[in-house]
Coordinates of C-alpha atoms in Angstrom, one line a residue:
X1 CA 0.0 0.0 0.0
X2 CA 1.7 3.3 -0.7
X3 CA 0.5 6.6 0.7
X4 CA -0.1 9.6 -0.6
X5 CA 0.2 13.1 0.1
X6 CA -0.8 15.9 -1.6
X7 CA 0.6 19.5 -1.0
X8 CA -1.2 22.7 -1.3
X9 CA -0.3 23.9 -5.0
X10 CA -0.3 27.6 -6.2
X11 CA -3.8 27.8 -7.8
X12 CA -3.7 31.6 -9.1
X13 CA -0.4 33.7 -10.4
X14 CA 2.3 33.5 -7.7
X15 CA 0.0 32.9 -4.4
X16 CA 2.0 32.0 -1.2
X17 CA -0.9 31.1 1.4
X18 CA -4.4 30.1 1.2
X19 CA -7.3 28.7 3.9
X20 CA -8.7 25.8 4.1
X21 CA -12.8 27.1 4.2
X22 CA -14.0 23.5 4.2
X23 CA -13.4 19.4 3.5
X24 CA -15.5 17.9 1.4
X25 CA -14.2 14.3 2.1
X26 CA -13.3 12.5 5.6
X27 CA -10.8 9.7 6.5
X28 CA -12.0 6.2 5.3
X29 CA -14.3 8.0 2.1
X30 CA -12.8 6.6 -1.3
X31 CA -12.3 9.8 -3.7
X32 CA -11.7 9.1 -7.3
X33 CA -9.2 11.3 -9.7
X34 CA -10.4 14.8 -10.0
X35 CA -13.1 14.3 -6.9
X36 CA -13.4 17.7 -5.1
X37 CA -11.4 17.1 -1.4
X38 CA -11.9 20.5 -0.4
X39 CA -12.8 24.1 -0.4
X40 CA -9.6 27.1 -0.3
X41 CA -9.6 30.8 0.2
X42 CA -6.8 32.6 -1.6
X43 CA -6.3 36.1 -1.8
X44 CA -8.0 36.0 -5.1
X45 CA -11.0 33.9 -4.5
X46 CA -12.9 30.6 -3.7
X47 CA -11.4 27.5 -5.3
X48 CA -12.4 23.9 -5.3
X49 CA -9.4 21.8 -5.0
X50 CA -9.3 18.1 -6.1
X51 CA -7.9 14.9 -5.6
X52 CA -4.4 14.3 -7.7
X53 CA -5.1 10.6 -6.8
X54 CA -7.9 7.9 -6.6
X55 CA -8.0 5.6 -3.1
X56 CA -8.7 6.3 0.2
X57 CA -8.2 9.0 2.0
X58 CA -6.3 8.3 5.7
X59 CA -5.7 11.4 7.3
X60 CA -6.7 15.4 6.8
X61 CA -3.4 17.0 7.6
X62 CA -4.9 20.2 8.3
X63 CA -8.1 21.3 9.9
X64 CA -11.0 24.0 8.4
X65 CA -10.1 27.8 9.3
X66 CA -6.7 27.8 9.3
X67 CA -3.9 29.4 6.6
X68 CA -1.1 27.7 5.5
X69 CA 1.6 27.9 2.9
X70 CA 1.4 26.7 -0.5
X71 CA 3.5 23.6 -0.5
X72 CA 2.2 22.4 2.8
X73 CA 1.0 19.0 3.1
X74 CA -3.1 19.1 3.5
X75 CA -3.8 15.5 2.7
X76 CA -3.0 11.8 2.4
X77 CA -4.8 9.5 0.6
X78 CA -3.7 5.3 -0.1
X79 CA -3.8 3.5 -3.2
X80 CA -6.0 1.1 -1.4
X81 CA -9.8 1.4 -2.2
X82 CA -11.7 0.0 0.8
X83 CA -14.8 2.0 0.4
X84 CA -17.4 2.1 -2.6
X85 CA -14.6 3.0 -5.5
X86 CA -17.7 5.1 -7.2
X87 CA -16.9 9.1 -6.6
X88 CA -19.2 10.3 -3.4
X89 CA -20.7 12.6 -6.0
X90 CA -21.7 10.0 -8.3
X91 CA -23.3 7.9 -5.4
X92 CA -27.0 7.6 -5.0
X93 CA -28.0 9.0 -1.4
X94 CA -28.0 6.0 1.2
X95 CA -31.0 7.5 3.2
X96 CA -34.1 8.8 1.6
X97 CA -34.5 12.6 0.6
X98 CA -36.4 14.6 3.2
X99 CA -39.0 17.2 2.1
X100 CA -37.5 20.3 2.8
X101 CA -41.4 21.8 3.6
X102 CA -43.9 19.1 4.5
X103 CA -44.8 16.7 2.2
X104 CA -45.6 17.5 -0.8
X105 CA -47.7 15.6 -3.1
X106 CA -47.8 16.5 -7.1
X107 CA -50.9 18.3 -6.9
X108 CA -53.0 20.3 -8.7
X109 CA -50.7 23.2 -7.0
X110 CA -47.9 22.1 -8.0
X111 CA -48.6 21.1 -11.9
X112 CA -50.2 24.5 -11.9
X113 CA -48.5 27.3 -14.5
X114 CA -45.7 29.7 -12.5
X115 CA -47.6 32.7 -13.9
X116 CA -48.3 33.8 -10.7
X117 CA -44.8 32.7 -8.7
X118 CA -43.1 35.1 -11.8
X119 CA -45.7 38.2 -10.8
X120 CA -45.1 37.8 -7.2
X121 CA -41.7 36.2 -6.2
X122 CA -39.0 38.7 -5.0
X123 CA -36.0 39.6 -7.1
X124 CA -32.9 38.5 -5.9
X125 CA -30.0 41.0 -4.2
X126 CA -27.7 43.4 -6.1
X127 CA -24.2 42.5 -7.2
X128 CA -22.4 44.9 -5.8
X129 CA -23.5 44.4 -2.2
X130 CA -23.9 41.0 -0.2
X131 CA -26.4 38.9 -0.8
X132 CA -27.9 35.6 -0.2
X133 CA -25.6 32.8 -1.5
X134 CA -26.4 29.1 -2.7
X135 CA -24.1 26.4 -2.7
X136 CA -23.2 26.2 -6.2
X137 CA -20.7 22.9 -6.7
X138 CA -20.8 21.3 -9.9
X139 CA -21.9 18.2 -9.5
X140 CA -21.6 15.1 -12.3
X141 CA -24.9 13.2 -12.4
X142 CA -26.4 12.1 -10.0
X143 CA -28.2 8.7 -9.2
X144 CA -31.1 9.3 -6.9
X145 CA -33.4 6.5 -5.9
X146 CA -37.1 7.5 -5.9
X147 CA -38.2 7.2 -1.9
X148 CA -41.1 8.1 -0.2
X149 CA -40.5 11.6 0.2
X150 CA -40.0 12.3 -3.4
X151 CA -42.7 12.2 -5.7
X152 CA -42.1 9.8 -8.0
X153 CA -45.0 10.1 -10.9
X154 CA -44.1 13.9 -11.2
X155 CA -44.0 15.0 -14.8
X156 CA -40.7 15.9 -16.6
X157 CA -38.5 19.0 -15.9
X158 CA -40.7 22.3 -17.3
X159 CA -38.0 25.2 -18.8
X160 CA -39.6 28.0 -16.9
X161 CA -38.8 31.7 -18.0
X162 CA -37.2 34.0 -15.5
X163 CA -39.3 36.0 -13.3
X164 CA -38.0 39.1 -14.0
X165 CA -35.7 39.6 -17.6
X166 CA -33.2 42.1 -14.7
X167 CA -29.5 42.3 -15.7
X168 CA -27.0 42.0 -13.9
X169 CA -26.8 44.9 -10.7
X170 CA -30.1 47.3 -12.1
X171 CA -33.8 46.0 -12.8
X172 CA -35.3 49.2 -12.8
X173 CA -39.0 49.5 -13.5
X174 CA -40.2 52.9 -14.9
X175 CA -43.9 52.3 -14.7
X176 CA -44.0 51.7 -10.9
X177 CA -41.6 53.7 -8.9
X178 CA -41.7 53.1 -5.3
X179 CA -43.0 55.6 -3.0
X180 CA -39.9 57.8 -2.7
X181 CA -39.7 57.7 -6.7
X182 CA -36.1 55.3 -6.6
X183 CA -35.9 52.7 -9.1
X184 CA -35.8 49.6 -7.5
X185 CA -31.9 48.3 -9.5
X186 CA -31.8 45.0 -7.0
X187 CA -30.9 42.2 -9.9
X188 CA -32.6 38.9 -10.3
X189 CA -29.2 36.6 -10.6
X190 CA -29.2 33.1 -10.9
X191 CA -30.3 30.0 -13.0
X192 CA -28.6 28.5 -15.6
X193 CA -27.2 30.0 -19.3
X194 CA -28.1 28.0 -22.2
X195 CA -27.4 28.9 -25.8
X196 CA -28.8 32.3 -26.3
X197 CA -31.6 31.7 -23.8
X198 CA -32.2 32.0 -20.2
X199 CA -33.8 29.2 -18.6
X200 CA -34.8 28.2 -15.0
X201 CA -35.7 24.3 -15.0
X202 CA -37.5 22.7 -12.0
X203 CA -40.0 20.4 -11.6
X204 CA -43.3 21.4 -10.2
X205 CA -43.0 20.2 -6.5
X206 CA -39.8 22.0 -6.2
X207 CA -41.2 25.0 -7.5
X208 CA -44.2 24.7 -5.0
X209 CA -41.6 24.5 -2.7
X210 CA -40.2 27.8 -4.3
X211 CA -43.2 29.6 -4.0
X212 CA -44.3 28.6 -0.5
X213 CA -40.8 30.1 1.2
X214 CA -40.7 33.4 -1.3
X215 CA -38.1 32.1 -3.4
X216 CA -37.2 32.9 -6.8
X217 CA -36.1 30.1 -8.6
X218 CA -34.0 32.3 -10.7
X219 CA -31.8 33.1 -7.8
X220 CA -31.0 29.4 -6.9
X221 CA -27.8 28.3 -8.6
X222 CA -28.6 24.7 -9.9
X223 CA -26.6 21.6 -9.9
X224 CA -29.0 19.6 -11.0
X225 CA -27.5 16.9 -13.9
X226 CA -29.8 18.5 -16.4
X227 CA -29.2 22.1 -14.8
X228 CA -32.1 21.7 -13.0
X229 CA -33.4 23.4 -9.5
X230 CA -33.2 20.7 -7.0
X231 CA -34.6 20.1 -3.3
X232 CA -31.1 20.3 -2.2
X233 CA -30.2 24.0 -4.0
X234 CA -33.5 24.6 -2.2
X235 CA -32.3 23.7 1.0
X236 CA -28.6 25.5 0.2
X237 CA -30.0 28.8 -0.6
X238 CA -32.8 28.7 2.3
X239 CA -30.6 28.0 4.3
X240 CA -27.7 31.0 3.5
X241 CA -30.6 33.2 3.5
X242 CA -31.5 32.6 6.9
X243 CA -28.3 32.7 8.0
X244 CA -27.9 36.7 6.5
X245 CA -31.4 37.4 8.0
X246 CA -31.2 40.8 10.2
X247 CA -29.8 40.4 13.3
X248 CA -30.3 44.2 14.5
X249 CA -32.7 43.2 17.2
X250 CA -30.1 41.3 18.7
X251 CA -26.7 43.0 18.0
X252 CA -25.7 45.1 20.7
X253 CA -24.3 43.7 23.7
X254 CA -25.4 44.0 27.6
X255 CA -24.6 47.0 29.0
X256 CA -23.3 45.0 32.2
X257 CA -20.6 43.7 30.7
X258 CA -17.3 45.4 30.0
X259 CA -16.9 47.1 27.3
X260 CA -13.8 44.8 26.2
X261 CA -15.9 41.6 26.0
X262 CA -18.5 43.3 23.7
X263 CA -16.1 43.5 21.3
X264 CA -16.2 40.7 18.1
X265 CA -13.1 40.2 16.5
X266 CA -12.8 39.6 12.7
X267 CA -9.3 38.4 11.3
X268 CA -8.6 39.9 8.1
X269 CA -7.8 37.0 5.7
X270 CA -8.3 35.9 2.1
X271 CA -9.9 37.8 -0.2
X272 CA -11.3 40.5 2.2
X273 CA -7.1 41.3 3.2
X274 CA -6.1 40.8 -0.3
X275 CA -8.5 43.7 -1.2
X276 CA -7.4 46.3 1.6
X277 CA -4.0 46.1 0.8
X278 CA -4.6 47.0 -2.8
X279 CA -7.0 49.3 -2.2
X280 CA -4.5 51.1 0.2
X281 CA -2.0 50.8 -2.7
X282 CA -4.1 52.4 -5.3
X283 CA -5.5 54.9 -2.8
X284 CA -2.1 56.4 -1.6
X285 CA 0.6 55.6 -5.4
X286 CA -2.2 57.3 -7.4
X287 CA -3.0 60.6 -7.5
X288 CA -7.1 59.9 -7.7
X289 CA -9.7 62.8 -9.3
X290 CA -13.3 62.4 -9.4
X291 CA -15.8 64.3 -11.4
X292 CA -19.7 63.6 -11.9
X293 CA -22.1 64.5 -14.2
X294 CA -26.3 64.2 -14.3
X295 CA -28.2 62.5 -17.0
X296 CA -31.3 61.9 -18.2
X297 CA -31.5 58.4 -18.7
X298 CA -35.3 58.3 -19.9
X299 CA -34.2 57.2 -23.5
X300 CA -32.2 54.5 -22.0
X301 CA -35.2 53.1 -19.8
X302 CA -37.4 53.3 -23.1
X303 CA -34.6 51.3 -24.7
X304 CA -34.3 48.7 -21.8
X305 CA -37.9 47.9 -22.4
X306 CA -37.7 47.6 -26.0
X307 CA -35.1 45.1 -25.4
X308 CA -36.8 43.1 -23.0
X309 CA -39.9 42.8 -25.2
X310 CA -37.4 42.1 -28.5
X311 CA -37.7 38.2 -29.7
X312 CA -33.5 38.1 -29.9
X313 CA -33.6 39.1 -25.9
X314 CA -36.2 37.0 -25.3
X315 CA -34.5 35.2 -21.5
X316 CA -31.8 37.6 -21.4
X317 CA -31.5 39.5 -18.3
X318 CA -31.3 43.5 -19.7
X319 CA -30.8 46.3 -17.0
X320 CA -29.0 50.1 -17.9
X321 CA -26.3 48.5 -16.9
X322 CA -25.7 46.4 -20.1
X323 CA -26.1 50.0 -21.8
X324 CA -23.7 51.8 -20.0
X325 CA -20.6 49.2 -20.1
X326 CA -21.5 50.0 -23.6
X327 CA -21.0 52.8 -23.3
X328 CA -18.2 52.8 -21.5
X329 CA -16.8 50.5 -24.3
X330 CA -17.9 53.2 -26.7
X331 CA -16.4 55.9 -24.7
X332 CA -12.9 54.7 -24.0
X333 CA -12.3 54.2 -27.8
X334 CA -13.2 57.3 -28.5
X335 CA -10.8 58.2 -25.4
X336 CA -7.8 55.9 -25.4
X337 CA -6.0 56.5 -22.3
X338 CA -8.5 55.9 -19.9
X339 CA -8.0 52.1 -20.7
X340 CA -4.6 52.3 -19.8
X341 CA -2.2 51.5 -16.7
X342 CA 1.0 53.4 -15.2
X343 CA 3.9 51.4 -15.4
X344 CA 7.0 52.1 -12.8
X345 CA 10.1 51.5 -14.2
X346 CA 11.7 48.4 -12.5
X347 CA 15.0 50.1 -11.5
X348 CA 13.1 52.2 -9.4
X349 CA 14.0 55.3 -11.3
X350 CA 11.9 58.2 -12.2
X351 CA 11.5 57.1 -15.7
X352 CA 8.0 55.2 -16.2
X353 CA 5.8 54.2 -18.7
X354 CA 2.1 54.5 -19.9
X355 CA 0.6 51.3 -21.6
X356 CA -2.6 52.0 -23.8
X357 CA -4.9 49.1 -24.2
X358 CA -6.1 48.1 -27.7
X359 CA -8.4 46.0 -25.9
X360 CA -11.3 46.6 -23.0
X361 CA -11.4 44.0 -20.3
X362 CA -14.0 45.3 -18.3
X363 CA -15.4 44.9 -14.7
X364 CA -17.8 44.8 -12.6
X365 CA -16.9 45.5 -9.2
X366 CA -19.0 42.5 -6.9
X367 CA -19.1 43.0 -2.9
X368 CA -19.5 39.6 -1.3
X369 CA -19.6 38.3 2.2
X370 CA -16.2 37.8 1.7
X371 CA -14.9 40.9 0.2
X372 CA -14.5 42.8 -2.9
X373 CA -14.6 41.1 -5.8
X374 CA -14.1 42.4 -9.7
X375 CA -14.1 39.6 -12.0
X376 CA -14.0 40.9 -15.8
X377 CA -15.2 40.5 -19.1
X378 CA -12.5 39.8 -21.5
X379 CA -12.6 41.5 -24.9
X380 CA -15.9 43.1 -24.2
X381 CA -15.2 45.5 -27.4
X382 CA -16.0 42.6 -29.8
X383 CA -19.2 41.5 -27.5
X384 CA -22.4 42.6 -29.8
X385 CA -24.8 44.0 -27.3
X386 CA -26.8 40.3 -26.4
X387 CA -23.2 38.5 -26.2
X388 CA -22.5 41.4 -23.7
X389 CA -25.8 40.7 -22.2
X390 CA -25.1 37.2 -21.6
X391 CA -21.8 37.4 -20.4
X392 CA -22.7 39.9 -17.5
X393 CA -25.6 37.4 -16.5
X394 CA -23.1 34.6 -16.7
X395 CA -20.2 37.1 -14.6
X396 CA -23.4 38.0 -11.6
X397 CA -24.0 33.8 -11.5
X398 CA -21.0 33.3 -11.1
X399 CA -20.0 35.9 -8.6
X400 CA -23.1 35.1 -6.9
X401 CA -22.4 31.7 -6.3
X402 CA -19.1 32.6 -5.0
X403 CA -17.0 30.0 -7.5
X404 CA -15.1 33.7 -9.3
X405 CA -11.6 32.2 -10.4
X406 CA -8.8 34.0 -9.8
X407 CA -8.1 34.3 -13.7
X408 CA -11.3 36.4 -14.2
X409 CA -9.9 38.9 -12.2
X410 CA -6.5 39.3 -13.4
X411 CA -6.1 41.6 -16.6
X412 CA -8.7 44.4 -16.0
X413 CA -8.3 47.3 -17.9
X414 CA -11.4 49.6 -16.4
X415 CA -14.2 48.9 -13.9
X416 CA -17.9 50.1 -13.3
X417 CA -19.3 49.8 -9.8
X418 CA -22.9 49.9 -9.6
X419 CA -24.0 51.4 -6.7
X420 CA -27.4 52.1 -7.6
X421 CA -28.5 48.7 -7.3
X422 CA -28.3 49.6 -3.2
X423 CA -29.8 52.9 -3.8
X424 CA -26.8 55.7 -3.7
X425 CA -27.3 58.4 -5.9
X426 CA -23.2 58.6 -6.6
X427 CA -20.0 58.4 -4.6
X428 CA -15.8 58.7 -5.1
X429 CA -14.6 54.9 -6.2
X430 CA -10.9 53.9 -6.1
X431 CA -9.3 53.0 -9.0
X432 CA -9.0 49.4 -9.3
X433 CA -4.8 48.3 -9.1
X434 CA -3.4 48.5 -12.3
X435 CA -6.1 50.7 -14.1
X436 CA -6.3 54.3 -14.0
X437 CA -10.1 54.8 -14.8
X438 CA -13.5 53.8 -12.7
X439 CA -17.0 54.8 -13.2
X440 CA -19.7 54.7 -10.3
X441 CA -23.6 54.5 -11.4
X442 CA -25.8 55.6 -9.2
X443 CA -29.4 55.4 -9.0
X444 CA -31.9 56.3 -11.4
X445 CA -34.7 57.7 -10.2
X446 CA -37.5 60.4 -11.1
X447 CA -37.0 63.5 -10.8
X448 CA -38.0 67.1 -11.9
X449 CA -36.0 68.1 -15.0
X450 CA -35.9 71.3 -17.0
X451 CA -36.5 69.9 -20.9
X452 CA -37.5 72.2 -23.7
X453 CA -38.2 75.1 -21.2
X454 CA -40.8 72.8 -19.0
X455 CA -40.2 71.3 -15.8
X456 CA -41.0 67.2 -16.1
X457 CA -40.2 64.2 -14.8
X458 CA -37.5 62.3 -15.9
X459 CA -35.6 59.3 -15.1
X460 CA -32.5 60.8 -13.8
X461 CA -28.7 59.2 -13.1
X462 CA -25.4 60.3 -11.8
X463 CA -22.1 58.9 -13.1
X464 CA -19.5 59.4 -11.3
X465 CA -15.8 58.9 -12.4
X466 CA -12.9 58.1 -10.2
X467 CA -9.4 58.8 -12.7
X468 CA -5.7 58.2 -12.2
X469 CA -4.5 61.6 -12.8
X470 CA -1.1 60.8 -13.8
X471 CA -2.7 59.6 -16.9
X472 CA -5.8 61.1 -17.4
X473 CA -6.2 64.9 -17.1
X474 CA -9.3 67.3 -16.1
X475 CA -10.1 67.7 -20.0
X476 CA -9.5 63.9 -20.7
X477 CA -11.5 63.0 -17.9
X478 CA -14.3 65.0 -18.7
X479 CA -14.7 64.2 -22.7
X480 CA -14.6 60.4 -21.6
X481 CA -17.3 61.1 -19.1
X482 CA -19.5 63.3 -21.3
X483 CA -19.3 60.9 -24.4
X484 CA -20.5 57.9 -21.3
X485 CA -23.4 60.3 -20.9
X486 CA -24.1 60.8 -24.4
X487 CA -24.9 57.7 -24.9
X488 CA -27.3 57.0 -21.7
X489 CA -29.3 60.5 -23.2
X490 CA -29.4 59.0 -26.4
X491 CA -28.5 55.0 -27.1
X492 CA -29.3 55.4 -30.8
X493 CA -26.1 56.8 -31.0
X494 CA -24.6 53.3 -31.0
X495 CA -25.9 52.4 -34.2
X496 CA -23.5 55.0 -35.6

């Protein structure tokens, strides 16, 4: 019998440490080649790790929560299979399935057309800004044996549209305005990208299920084998969401105690340290100017709606957003150096250089529960405007599911933050490391505008622009920011 053990390995570009978040295996469990043994935190993101080796795994060399060096044993595992050989992914479930809400018979209630669950479930949370999270491992299929507690005769897995056609950080809604006129911009985020076409699949009693705890099915990542919504993403996502619930009522401590043990301690680590340190870099080695700029983005919302009513959008998630990374896309060609980075020369003397990309990869700045994350479109300047579409749906699953490699976050070339989709009007971002140009969208709302001589409402938006200004000057910055709001004013101008 030989033993083996496998060492931590360098999973992004140059990494030194990482934490184990969680094991997905325990001594005595056979794993097969490529079976997932465990869950890391880097500085860069979540990543699955797995198994270099098929046998039996003896001993977890290092337990959940705590950092280590790449390089470090984490694992040993013999040749010897003593278990079931078949991968604990592949296995069917030893013990039936519990219901996750009573039982659930396929009724009439169930069979019945989600018309209704797509008027009145809730959209999901906004991208940038935490959110509920699902357990989103990708699982091969699965062999499930029908028990009591699963119906059995229910009919085949229904493709079910979306319940709201919301893009990726904005949804906003200009026929009802809530009462203080704001857009709602939370996005619906979720389900699973096929083709051209967004699709949610689930059968009916899991959609039942769906409607009875206020959940919208297109928030739920699936693992499904056919991509479908299962009981257990049920159960995943329920159970995050309760978990993020507000805790207010309960948060401050009794006054009887000392002050020093109502204090709660959070250890900077992973991703959420990772992002400090370069935001403390970028803040303090360049020079940052912001500017900001109103703009009616009526035309834009008339556009949004004509898109989600076109037959070639038909599934797609649309939101402003998709219009303004176009036009942020539109903008910076128009404007080269804002798509650019400031290169120190390596002998640390004066002498530096600018690089001017011929190319836009552009992000989307994500908050998660565990930091700041801004995963990036590559090559976005080739995207037509439904391949940009899709990929932002497929960047917000993704990020939403917390499974962003490190790779989609290396190479940006200029970011959008959308903090309108938590209800700020505009704000000063910091540049992303490495670019020299950010743009912050704020809400769009309703507001009095002056138009023709007549004061009317209008669906109004501030950009605001965060700029290296080694690189980019007042003038720069404001042509790049004026042709951005050019095209929210008037989106025909893309056709040019």
């Amino acid at each position: 019998m030989t033993l083996n053990k496998f060492n931590l390995p360098d999973v992004g570009e140059g990494l030194t440490e990482a934490e184990i978040v969680s094991w997905k295996v325990k001594p005595g469990d056979a794993v097969a080649i490529n079976d997932v043994l465990c869950e890391i935190e880097t500085a860069k993101s979540i990543v699955e790790l797995p198994s270099p080796f098929a046998g039996t795994v003896t001993e977890l060399l290092v337990p959940e929560g705590v950092t280590i060096d790449v390089g470090t044993a984490i694992i040993s595992v013999s040749d010897k299979v003593e278990g079931d050989p078949t991968p604990a992914d592949v296995r069917a479930p030893e013990a039936p399935v519990q219901p996750l809400y009573g039982t659930l018979p396929a009724d009439e209630e169930g069979a019945r057309d989600d018309a209704d669950a797509q008027d009145n479930a809730p959209t999901g949370g906004p991208l940038v800004g935490s959110g509920p999270k699902a357990d989103a491992v990708k699982r091969r299929p699965r062999k499930v044996q029908p028990s009591a507690a699963v119906t059995v005769n229910a009919p085949e897995v229904e493709p079910v549209q979306p319940h709201t056609p919301a893009e990726v950080s904005q949804a906003p809604r200009p026929v009802a305005a809530s009462p203080a006129g704001a857009i709602d911009n939370r996005p619906t985020l979720g389900g699973t990208i096929t083709g051209l076409v967004n699709r949610v699949l689930a059968k009916p009693p899991v959609r039942k299920i769906a409607r009875d705890l206020g959940i919208d099915l297109a928030d739920v990542v699936a693992t499904g084998s056919r991509g479908e919504v299962t009981r257990e993403d049920l159960v995943s996502y329920q159970a995050q969401r309760d978990a993020e619930l507000d805790k207010a009522d309960g948060f401050w401590g009794k006054a009887g105690k000392p002050q020093d043990q109502r204090i709660e301690r959070i250890p900077v680590k992973g991703v959420r340290k990772a992002t400090a340190k370069a935001m403390v870099d970028s803040a303090f080695s360049a020079p940052h100017v912001s500017i900001f700029v109103d703009v009616d983005a009526s035309r834009t919302m008339e556009f949004v709606k004509r898109l989600k009513s076109s037959r070639d959008f038909e599934g797609i998630r649309v939101s402003p957003l998709l219009i303004l990374a176009k036009a942020v896309i539109w903008a910076a060609a128009r404007n080269p150096s804002v798509n650019a980075t400031w290169v120190d020369n390596a002998d640390g003397t004066d002498a530096a250089e600018i690089h001017v990309k011929h190319y836009m990869n552009l992000g989307i700045a994500a908050a998660t529960p565990r930091g700041l994350m801004v995963p990036n479109i590559k090559n976005a300047q080739d995207l037509s405007l439904k391949e940009l579409a899709l990929a932002l749906n497929n960047l917000a699953t993704t990020a939403r599911a917390g499974k962003t490699q490190p790779a989609e976050m290396q190479g940006g070339t200029l970011t959008i933050t959308n903090i309108g989709a938590l209800g700020i009007d505009t704000g000063t971002p910091i540049i992303n490391p490495g670019e020299v140009a950010i743009v912050a969208f704020g809400t769009i709302k309703q507001k009095p505008w002056v138009l023709d001589g007549e004061v009317i409402p209008r669906w109004i938006t501030t950009l605001g622009g965060s700029f290296d200004h080694r690189v980019v000057d007042g003038d720069l910055s404001a042509r790049f920011m004026a042709d951005v709001a050019a095209i929210l004013e008037e989106p025909a101008l893309l056709l040019d």
